[in-house]
């Protein structure tokens, strides 16, 4: 099959690249990528794209070690490889590696939804995703979700149908955060344009300006009634701080009549707590600071707000779980992995993990329970986090059903090698589904999302700042449960007739469903497995 994929010249190049092997990414920074040789080597765009298609297909469907010539090493890595037929990579429908990947994702069908299981696999052609998730350093090139300027925003419609823009969150270390932008700020103009409309072209123009460009000038009203300010944001690299807000509430338990401390924090991404060199990142520092505050104030309940968290590194999920779980979980199963049948049959030789256990220092927080605020944008490593805790403590879910991604990635760095068997041209990082996870009770498979608690539905008013206990329905639900042992029934209607009349923010607004940039990157990347997977070669 593979002898007929490419022309003779391309085959020689690809064979050289393939025989040497493929990097497993421990650090990806486009600026540090190998430089192409100056002569004697075909580095045309066509050759590079053909190489990427070939090597991606090998990794997913055959093996990236020896072309599948031996049983022990002929290991496809794609979770649903067996449902993908043999494909002709010269088919004109596969003009790019992305076209090929899209086709491969369409074969494994979920009988519950009659839609493909794989809504997730993708190619990162810049290395920006890997560098941000693994090293906790934002890239000046575009990363789906927060963009380069460090903020996410929501388009909303008022009662008259006029389009408004509100900041959902801003990373404290980003250009947006340092400019004082935070949740609830209204964006009144983008590069001088204040004529927004709910049309595809207008929404796309706004999206490109805020989420994709390297510089944007915004008109903003930071608080209701304040004067408009003009803010210019320029993209820079910064250490990602995933905790955008945290505080401690004091709540009266109406059963015991005692006051109890409730810790609340908002986390928008799961950048790794340790970088490629094993050093702690800003994410670890932020989480340590937050839980240090909670411990010093005697917090007994924690509310983790993951409503916009599309996931990231599994080691951050593990770190968060170990901080939240009771001491009785120490040393016990946190979650298990499920691979495709061929990798499973060769686990003894490939060295991939079968399970992850809670560390011995689990249980420092001594909590009564934990609440997660979730939504359709809560995905992957976020879902892993809450699912892992269910066997060991009371876990409450508030808001809306989660996205649904019980599967994860091993990051494969695909690089061309030259005639001297040296890495020369970085092509892409491949994120194709490689494993599924289940908690200690064997619970998983939530491809259509994890449902919230009965009666815990809450709307997300995007123009209400973080921590507002009167107008944030999600917070209201959690705090009411802590006080009274139940959720608030018919909360939306009650809000409309009481709090709305008192709101300093005017009309409480929810985002247009599924509008960009919401529901951006959805990932669960296990960089520990990425390192271990090098043994497959």
Coordinates of C-alpha atoms in Angstrom, one line a residue:
X1 CA 0.0 0.0 0.0
X2 CA 2.6 2.5 1.1
X3 CA 4.8 2.1 -2.0
X4 CA 2.1 3.8 -4.1
X5 CA 1.4 6.8 -1.9
X6 CA 3.9 9.3 -3.3
X7 CA 6.2 10.0 -6.2
X8 CA 9.7 8.4 -6.1
X9 CA 11.4 11.6 -4.9
X10 CA 8.8 12.2 -2.1
X11 CA 9.0 8.5 -1.1
X12 CA 12.8 8.8 -0.6
X13 CA 12.4 11.8 1.7
X14 CA 9.5 10.3 3.6
X15 CA 11.4 7.0 4.1
X16 CA 14.3 8.9 5.6
X17 CA 12.0 10.8 7.9
X18 CA 10.1 7.7 8.9
X19 CA 13.0 5.4 9.5
X20 CA 14.6 7.7 11.9
X21 CA 11.4 8.2 13.8
X22 CA 9.3 11.0 15.2
X23 CA 9.9 13.2 18.2
X24 CA 7.8 12.9 21.2
X25 CA 7.1 16.4 22.3
X26 CA 8.5 17.6 25.6
X27 CA 8.8 21.2 24.6
X28 CA 7.4 22.9 21.5
X29 CA 8.4 26.4 20.6
X30 CA 8.3 27.3 17.0
X31 CA 11.2 29.6 17.5
X32 CA 13.4 26.6 18.5
X33 CA 12.3 24.3 15.6
X34 CA 15.1 22.8 13.5
X35 CA 16.2 24.9 10.5
X36 CA 15.8 23.4 7.0
X37 CA 19.0 22.5 5.1
X38 CA 20.1 25.0 2.5
X39 CA 20.6 22.6 -0.4
X40 CA 20.2 19.1 -1.6
X41 CA 16.8 18.5 0.1
X42 CA 13.3 19.0 -1.2
X43 CA 11.5 21.2 1.3
X44 CA 8.7 22.4 -1.0
X45 CA 5.3 22.9 0.5
X46 CA 3.9 19.9 -1.4
X47 CA 6.6 17.6 0.0
X48 CA 6.1 18.9 3.6
X49 CA 2.3 18.4 3.4
X50 CA 2.7 14.9 1.9
X51 CA 5.2 14.0 4.6
X52 CA 2.8 15.3 7.3
X53 CA -0.1 13.3 5.8
X54 CA 2.0 10.1 5.6
X55 CA 3.5 10.3 9.1
X56 CA 0.2 11.3 10.7
X57 CA -1.4 8.3 9.1
X58 CA 1.4 6.0 10.2
X59 CA 1.1 7.2 13.8
X60 CA -2.6 6.8 13.9
X61 CA -3.2 3.7 11.8
X62 CA 0.0 1.6 11.6
X63 CA 2.8 2.5 14.0
X64 CA 5.4 5.2 14.1
X65 CA 8.2 2.8 14.8
X66 CA 8.7 0.3 12.0
X67 CA 5.7 0.4 9.7
X68 CA 4.0 -2.4 11.4
X69 CA 6.5 -5.1 10.5
X70 CA 6.6 -6.7 13.9
X71 CA 3.7 -7.7 16.1
X72 CA 5.1 -6.1 19.2
X73 CA 5.9 -2.8 17.5
X74 CA 3.1 -2.6 14.9
X75 CA 0.9 -0.5 17.1
X76 CA -1.6 2.0 15.8
X77 CA -2.1 4.7 18.3
X78 CA -5.5 6.0 17.3
X79 CA -8.2 4.9 19.7
X80 CA -10.7 4.1 16.9
X81 CA -8.1 2.9 14.4
X82 CA -10.0 -0.4 13.7
X83 CA -13.0 1.5 12.3
X84 CA -11.0 3.5 9.8
X85 CA -10.6 1.7 6.5
X86 CA -7.4 1.6 4.5
X87 CA -7.2 5.0 2.8
X88 CA -5.5 6.1 -0.4
X89 CA -3.5 9.2 0.7
X90 CA -3.2 10.3 -3.0
X91 CA -7.0 10.8 -3.1
X92 CA -7.5 14.4 -4.2
X93 CA -10.0 14.8 -1.3
X94 CA -7.0 14.5 1.0
X95 CA -5.2 17.6 -0.3
X96 CA -4.0 18.5 3.2
X97 CA -3.3 16.5 6.4
X98 CA -6.3 18.3 7.9
X99 CA -8.5 17.0 5.2
X100 CA -7.3 13.5 5.8
X101 CA -7.7 13.8 9.6
X102 CA -11.3 15.1 9.1
X103 CA -12.1 12.0 7.0
X104 CA -10.5 9.7 9.6
X105 CA -12.6 11.2 12.4
X106 CA -15.8 10.4 10.6
X107 CA -15.7 6.6 10.7
X108 CA -16.3 5.7 14.3
X109 CA -20.0 6.4 15.0
X110 CA -21.6 6.8 18.4
X111 CA -24.8 4.8 18.2
X112 CA -26.4 7.0 20.9
X113 CA -26.1 10.1 18.8
X114 CA -25.5 8.7 15.3
X115 CA -22.6 11.2 15.0
X116 CA -18.9 10.5 15.0
X117 CA -17.3 9.9 18.4
X118 CA -14.3 12.0 17.5
X119 CA -15.2 15.7 17.7
X120 CA -11.7 16.4 19.1
X121 CA -8.6 15.3 17.1
X122 CA -6.6 18.1 15.5
X123 CA -3.2 19.2 14.2
X124 CA -1.4 22.0 15.9
X125 CA 0.9 23.4 13.1
X126 CA 2.6 26.1 15.2
X127 CA 3.3 24.2 18.5
X128 CA 1.5 27.0 20.3
X129 CA -1.0 24.6 22.0
X130 CA 1.8 22.3 23.3
X131 CA 3.9 25.2 24.6
X132 CA 1.0 26.9 26.4
X133 CA -0.5 23.7 27.9
X134 CA 2.8 22.0 28.9
X135 CA 5.0 25.0 29.8
X136 CA 2.4 27.5 30.9
X137 CA 3.7 30.1 28.5
X138 CA 1.2 31.9 26.2
X139 CA 2.2 32.1 22.6
X140 CA 2.1 35.3 20.5
X141 CA 0.6 33.1 17.7
X142 CA -3.0 32.1 18.0
X143 CA -4.4 29.5 20.4
X144 CA -8.1 28.7 20.2
X145 CA -10.0 29.9 23.3
X146 CA -8.1 32.8 24.9
X147 CA -6.4 34.0 21.8
X148 CA -3.1 35.9 22.2
X149 CA -4.3 38.9 24.2
X150 CA -5.4 36.9 27.2
X151 CA -9.2 37.4 27.2
X152 CA -12.3 35.6 26.2
X153 CA -15.5 37.5 25.4
X154 CA -19.2 36.7 24.7
X155 CA -21.6 38.2 22.2
X156 CA -25.1 38.8 23.5
X157 CA -28.3 40.2 22.3
X158 CA -30.5 42.6 24.2
X159 CA -34.3 42.6 24.1
X160 CA -34.3 44.8 21.0
X161 CA -31.9 42.5 19.2
X162 CA -28.9 44.8 19.5
X163 CA -25.5 43.0 19.8
X164 CA -23.3 43.7 22.8
X165 CA -19.9 42.3 23.8
X166 CA -18.8 41.4 27.3
X167 CA -15.5 40.2 28.7
X168 CA -16.0 36.7 30.1
X169 CA -12.6 36.5 31.8
X170 CA -9.0 37.8 31.5
X171 CA -5.8 36.2 32.5
X172 CA -4.2 38.3 35.3
X173 CA -0.8 38.2 33.6
X174 CA -2.0 38.9 30.1
X175 CA -2.2 42.2 28.2
X176 CA -5.9 42.2 28.8
X177 CA -5.6 41.5 32.6
X178 CA -2.8 44.1 33.1
X179 CA -5.1 46.6 31.3
X180 CA -7.7 46.1 34.0
X181 CA -10.2 44.1 31.9
X182 CA -12.2 41.6 33.8
X183 CA -15.5 39.7 33.7
X184 CA -18.5 42.0 33.0
X185 CA -16.6 44.8 31.2
X186 CA -18.5 45.8 28.1
X187 CA -16.6 46.1 24.9
X188 CA -18.2 49.1 23.1
X189 CA -15.9 49.3 20.1
X190 CA -13.3 47.2 18.3
X191 CA -10.7 49.1 16.3
X192 CA -12.9 52.1 16.3
X193 CA -16.0 50.3 15.0
X194 CA -19.0 50.4 17.3
X195 CA -21.6 49.2 14.8
X196 CA -21.9 45.6 15.8
X197 CA -24.5 43.3 14.3
X198 CA -25.6 39.7 14.7
X199 CA -24.4 38.6 11.3
X200 CA -21.8 36.1 10.4
X201 CA -19.5 38.6 8.8
X202 CA -19.7 41.0 11.8
X203 CA -19.2 38.3 14.3
X204 CA -16.2 36.9 12.4
X205 CA -14.7 40.3 12.0
X206 CA -14.9 40.9 15.8
X207 CA -13.5 37.4 16.4
X208 CA -10.6 38.0 14.2
X209 CA -9.8 41.3 15.7
X210 CA -9.9 40.2 19.4
X211 CA -9.0 36.5 19.3
X212 CA -6.6 36.2 16.3
X213 CA -4.8 39.5 15.8
X214 CA -1.6 40.6 17.5
X215 CA -3.0 44.0 18.4
X216 CA -6.5 45.5 19.0
X217 CA -7.9 48.8 20.2
X218 CA -11.0 48.4 22.3
X219 CA -13.5 50.9 23.7
X220 CA -14.5 49.5 27.1
X221 CA -16.9 50.4 29.9
X222 CA -15.4 48.7 33.0
X223 CA -18.3 49.2 35.3
X224 CA -22.0 50.2 34.7
X225 CA -22.3 53.9 34.4
X226 CA -18.6 54.5 34.0
X227 CA -17.0 56.5 31.2
X228 CA -15.8 54.7 28.2
X229 CA -12.1 54.1 28.0
X230 CA -9.9 53.3 25.1
X231 CA -7.5 50.4 25.6
X232 CA -4.9 49.1 23.1
X233 CA -3.7 45.5 23.6
X234 CA -0.6 44.1 22.0
X235 CA 0.3 40.4 22.1
X236 CA 3.2 39.3 24.2
X237 CA 4.2 36.0 25.8
X238 CA 3.2 35.7 29.4
X239 CA 3.1 33.0 32.2
X240 CA -0.4 31.7 32.2
X241 CA -2.3 32.2 35.4
X242 CA -5.4 29.9 35.2
X243 CA -7.0 31.2 38.4
X244 CA -8.8 34.4 37.3
X245 CA -10.7 34.9 40.6
X246 CA -10.9 33.5 44.1
X247 CA -12.5 34.5 47.4
X248 CA -13.9 33.1 50.7
X249 CA -17.5 33.4 51.7
X250 CA -19.1 33.0 55.1
X251 CA -22.4 31.1 55.0
X252 CA -24.8 30.2 57.8
X253 CA -25.8 26.6 57.9
X254 CA -29.5 26.9 58.7
X255 CA -29.6 23.4 60.2
X256 CA -26.7 23.8 62.7
X257 CA -27.0 27.6 62.9
X258 CA -23.2 27.7 62.6
X259 CA -21.2 29.8 60.2
X260 CA -19.1 27.9 57.7
X261 CA -16.3 29.1 55.3
X262 CA -16.7 28.5 51.6
X263 CA -13.8 28.8 49.2
X264 CA -14.6 29.8 45.6
X265 CA -12.3 30.1 42.7
X266 CA -12.6 30.3 38.9
X267 CA -10.2 28.4 36.7
X268 CA -10.3 28.9 32.9
X269 CA -7.6 26.4 31.7
X270 CA -5.5 23.4 32.8
X271 CA -2.0 24.5 31.9
X272 CA 0.4 22.0 33.4
X273 CA 1.6 22.5 37.0
X274 CA 5.1 21.4 35.9
X275 CA 6.9 22.3 32.6
X276 CA 8.9 20.2 30.3
X277 CA 11.9 20.5 32.6
X278 CA 9.9 19.4 35.7
X279 CA 9.9 22.9 37.1
X280 CA 6.7 24.4 38.7
X281 CA 4.7 26.7 36.6
X282 CA 2.6 29.8 37.3
X283 CA -0.4 27.4 37.4
X284 CA 1.0 25.5 40.4
X285 CA 1.8 28.7 42.2
X286 CA -1.7 30.1 41.6
X287 CA -3.3 26.9 42.9
X288 CA -1.0 26.7 45.9
X289 CA -1.8 30.3 46.8
X290 CA -5.5 29.7 46.5
X291 CA -5.6 26.6 48.6
X292 CA -3.2 28.2 51.1
X293 CA -5.8 31.0 51.5
X294 CA -8.6 28.4 51.9
X295 CA -6.7 26.4 54.5
X296 CA -5.7 29.4 56.6
X297 CA -9.3 30.5 56.8
X298 CA -10.7 27.1 57.7
X299 CA -12.7 26.5 54.5
X300 CA -14.9 23.4 54.7
X301 CA -16.7 23.7 51.3
X302 CA -15.1 24.5 47.9
X303 CA -16.8 25.8 44.8
X304 CA -14.7 25.2 41.7
X305 CA -15.9 27.3 38.7
X306 CA -15.1 25.5 35.5
X307 CA -17.8 27.0 33.3
X308 CA -15.4 28.1 30.6
X309 CA -12.7 25.5 31.2
X310 CA -12.0 23.4 28.1
X311 CA -9.3 21.3 29.9
X312 CA -5.6 20.9 29.2
X313 CA -3.0 18.9 31.0
X314 CA -3.9 15.8 33.0
X315 CA -1.3 16.5 35.6
X316 CA -3.1 19.6 36.7
X317 CA -6.3 17.6 37.0
X318 CA -4.4 15.2 39.2
X319 CA -2.9 18.0 41.3
X320 CA -6.4 19.6 41.8
X321 CA -7.9 16.3 42.7
X322 CA -5.3 15.6 45.3
X323 CA -6.0 19.0 46.9
X324 CA -9.7 18.4 47.1
X325 CA -10.0 14.7 47.9
X326 CA -10.2 13.3 51.5
X327 CA -7.2 11.6 53.1
X328 CA -9.0 8.3 52.8
X329 CA -8.3 8.4 49.0
X330 CA -4.5 8.5 49.5
X331 CA -2.9 5.7 47.6
X332 CA -6.1 4.6 45.9
X333 CA -7.1 4.6 42.3
X334 CA -7.7 8.1 40.9
X335 CA -8.5 7.0 37.3
X336 CA -7.7 4.3 34.8
X337 CA -6.7 4.3 31.1
X338 CA -8.3 2.3 28.3
X339 CA -6.3 2.1 25.0
X340 CA -7.1 0.4 21.7
X341 CA -6.8 -3.4 21.6
X342 CA -3.4 -3.6 20.1
X343 CA -1.7 -1.3 22.6
X344 CA -3.6 -3.0 25.4
X345 CA -2.3 -6.4 24.3
X346 CA 1.3 -5.0 24.4
X347 CA 1.2 -2.9 27.6
X348 CA 4.0 -4.8 29.1
X349 CA 6.4 -3.9 26.3
X350 CA 5.2 -0.3 25.6
X351 CA 5.3 1.0 29.2
X352 CA 2.2 3.1 29.1
X353 CA 0.4 3.6 32.4
X354 CA -2.7 1.6 33.3
X355 CA -3.9 3.8 36.1
X356 CA -3.1 6.8 38.2
X357 CA -3.4 6.7 42.0
X358 CA -3.9 9.6 44.5
X359 CA -0.6 10.6 46.1
X360 CA 0.2 10.0 49.7
X361 CA -0.3 13.6 50.7
X362 CA -3.9 13.7 49.5
X363 CA -6.4 15.2 51.9
X364 CA -4.9 18.4 53.2
X365 CA -8.0 20.5 52.7
X366 CA -10.4 18.3 54.9
X367 CA -13.5 19.3 53.1
X368 CA -17.2 18.3 53.6
X369 CA -18.0 18.5 49.9
X370 CA -17.1 20.1 46.7
X371 CA -19.2 22.0 44.1
X372 CA -18.4 22.3 40.4
X373 CA -19.9 25.0 38.3
X374 CA -20.0 23.6 34.8
X375 CA -21.5 24.3 31.3
X376 CA -21.4 23.1 27.7
X377 CA -17.9 24.7 27.6
X378 CA -16.6 22.5 30.5
X379 CA -14.6 19.7 28.8
X380 CA -12.0 17.0 29.0
X381 CA -9.5 17.5 31.8
X382 CA -12.2 19.5 33.7
X383 CA -14.6 16.6 33.4
X384 CA -11.8 14.2 34.4
X385 CA -11.3 16.2 37.6
X386 CA -14.8 16.0 38.8
X387 CA -15.3 12.4 37.7
X388 CA -12.2 11.3 39.6
X389 CA -13.6 12.6 42.9
X390 CA -17.1 11.0 42.7
X391 CA -16.1 7.7 44.3
X392 CA -14.5 9.4 47.3
X393 CA -16.6 12.4 48.4
X394 CA -19.9 14.3 47.8
X395 CA -19.5 16.0 44.4
X396 CA -22.2 18.5 43.3
X397 CA -22.6 19.8 39.8
X398 CA -24.4 23.1 39.0
X399 CA -25.1 25.0 35.8
X400 CA -25.6 22.9 32.7
X401 CA -24.5 19.6 31.2
X402 CA -20.8 19.4 30.4
X403 CA -19.3 19.2 26.9
X404 CA -18.6 15.4 26.9
X405 CA -15.0 14.3 26.3
X406 CA -14.0 11.2 28.2
X407 CA -11.0 10.7 26.0
X408 CA -7.5 12.2 25.7
X409 CA -4.4 12.8 23.7
X410 CA -0.8 11.8 23.6
X411 CA 1.1 14.6 21.9
X412 CA 3.1 13.5 18.9
X413 CA 5.6 16.0 17.5
X414 CA 6.0 15.3 13.8
X415 CA 9.3 16.5 12.3
X416 CA 11.0 15.9 9.0
X417 CA 14.6 14.5 9.0
X418 CA 17.3 15.3 6.5
X419 CA 19.5 13.0 4.5
X420 CA 21.9 12.9 7.5
X421 CA 19.2 11.7 9.8
X422 CA 19.0 15.0 11.7
X423 CA 15.7 16.8 12.5
X424 CA 15.3 19.6 10.0
X425 CA 11.7 20.8 9.7
X426 CA 9.0 20.8 12.3
X427 CA 5.7 20.0 10.7
X428 CA 3.1 19.8 13.4
X429 CA 2.0 18.4 16.8
X430 CA -0.6 15.7 16.3
X431 CA -3.5 15.5 18.8
X432 CA -5.5 12.4 17.9
X433 CA -7.5 10.5 20.5
X434 CA -5.4 7.8 22.1
X435 CA -7.1 6.7 25.3
X436 CA -10.2 6.8 27.4
X437 CA -10.4 7.4 31.2
X438 CA -12.7 6.0 33.9
X439 CA -12.8 6.7 37.6
X440 CA -12.3 4.2 40.4
X441 CA -15.9 3.0 40.1
X442 CA -15.4 2.4 36.4
X443 CA -17.6 5.4 35.5
X444 CA -16.8 7.2 32.2
X445 CA -18.0 7.2 28.6
X446 CA -19.8 10.5 29.0
X447 CA -19.6 11.4 25.3
X448 CA -22.8 13.5 25.5
X449 CA -21.7 15.2 28.7
X450 CA -22.0 14.8 32.4
X451 CA -25.4 16.0 33.7
X452 CA -25.8 18.4 36.6
X453 CA -27.6 17.6 39.9
X454 CA -31.4 17.5 39.8
X455 CA -32.7 21.0 40.3
X456 CA -29.3 22.6 39.9
X457 CA -29.9 24.4 36.6
X458 CA -28.5 27.9 36.5
X459 CA -28.2 30.5 33.8
X460 CA -24.9 32.3 33.1
X461 CA -25.3 36.0 33.1
X462 CA -22.1 37.2 31.4
X463 CA -22.3 40.9 32.4
X464 CA -22.3 40.0 36.2
X465 CA -18.8 40.1 37.8
X466 CA -17.2 37.2 39.5
X467 CA -18.3 36.5 43.0
X468 CA -21.6 38.3 42.9
X469 CA -23.7 36.1 45.2
X470 CA -27.0 38.0 44.5
X471 CA -26.9 37.9 40.7
X472 CA -24.8 34.9 39.7
X473 CA -27.3 32.0 39.6
X474 CA -24.5 29.4 39.7
X475 CA -23.1 30.8 43.0
X476 CA -26.6 31.3 44.4
X477 CA -27.4 27.6 43.8
X478 CA -24.2 26.4 45.5
X479 CA -24.5 28.7 48.5
X480 CA -28.2 27.9 49.0
X481 CA -27.4 24.2 49.0
X482 CA -24.7 24.7 51.7
X483 CA -27.1 26.8 53.8
X484 CA -30.3 24.8 53.3
X485 CA -29.3 21.4 51.8
X486 CA -31.3 22.0 48.6
X487 CA -31.2 24.0 45.4
X488 CA -33.5 26.9 44.5
X489 CA -36.4 25.8 42.3
X490 CA -37.5 28.0 39.4
X491 CA -34.5 30.2 40.0
X492 CA -34.7 32.0 36.6
X493 CA -38.2 33.3 37.1
X494 CA -37.5 34.4 40.6
X495 CA -34.4 36.3 39.4
X496 CA -36.5 38.1 36.8
X497 CA -39.0 39.5 39.3
X498 CA -36.7 40.3 42.2
X499 CA -33.0 40.7 41.6
X500 CA -33.4 42.0 38.1
X501 CA -35.2 45.1 39.3
X502 CA -32.4 45.8 41.7
X503 CA -29.5 45.0 39.3
X504 CA -27.0 47.8 38.8
X505 CA -26.1 46.0 35.5
X506 CA -29.4 46.6 33.8
X507 CA -30.7 43.6 31.8
X508 CA -29.0 40.4 32.8
X509 CA -27.6 38.8 29.7
X510 CA -26.6 35.4 28.5
X511 CA -24.4 34.7 25.5
X512 CA -25.5 33.7 22.1
X513 CA -25.4 29.9 22.1
X514 CA -22.3 28.3 20.5
X515 CA -20.9 31.7 19.4
X516 CA -17.2 32.1 19.0
X517 CA -14.9 32.2 20.9
X518 CA -16.8 30.1 23.4
X519 CA -16.3 26.3 23.2
X520 CA -12.7 26.8 22.0
X521 CA -9.9 24.2 22.7
X522 CA -11.3 21.0 24.3
X523 CA -8.4 18.9 25.5
X524 CA -7.0 16.3 27.9
X525 CA -3.4 15.9 27.1
X526 CA -1.2 13.5 29.1
X527 CA 2.4 14.6 28.6
X528 CA 3.5 11.8 30.9
X529 CA 2.2 9.3 28.4
X530 CA 3.8 11.4 25.6
X531 CA 7.2 10.8 27.2
X532 CA 6.4 7.1 27.8
X533 CA 5.2 6.6 24.3
X534 CA 8.7 7.1 22.9
X535 CA 9.3 3.5 23.9
X536 CA 6.9 2.4 21.2
X537 CA 9.5 3.4 18.6

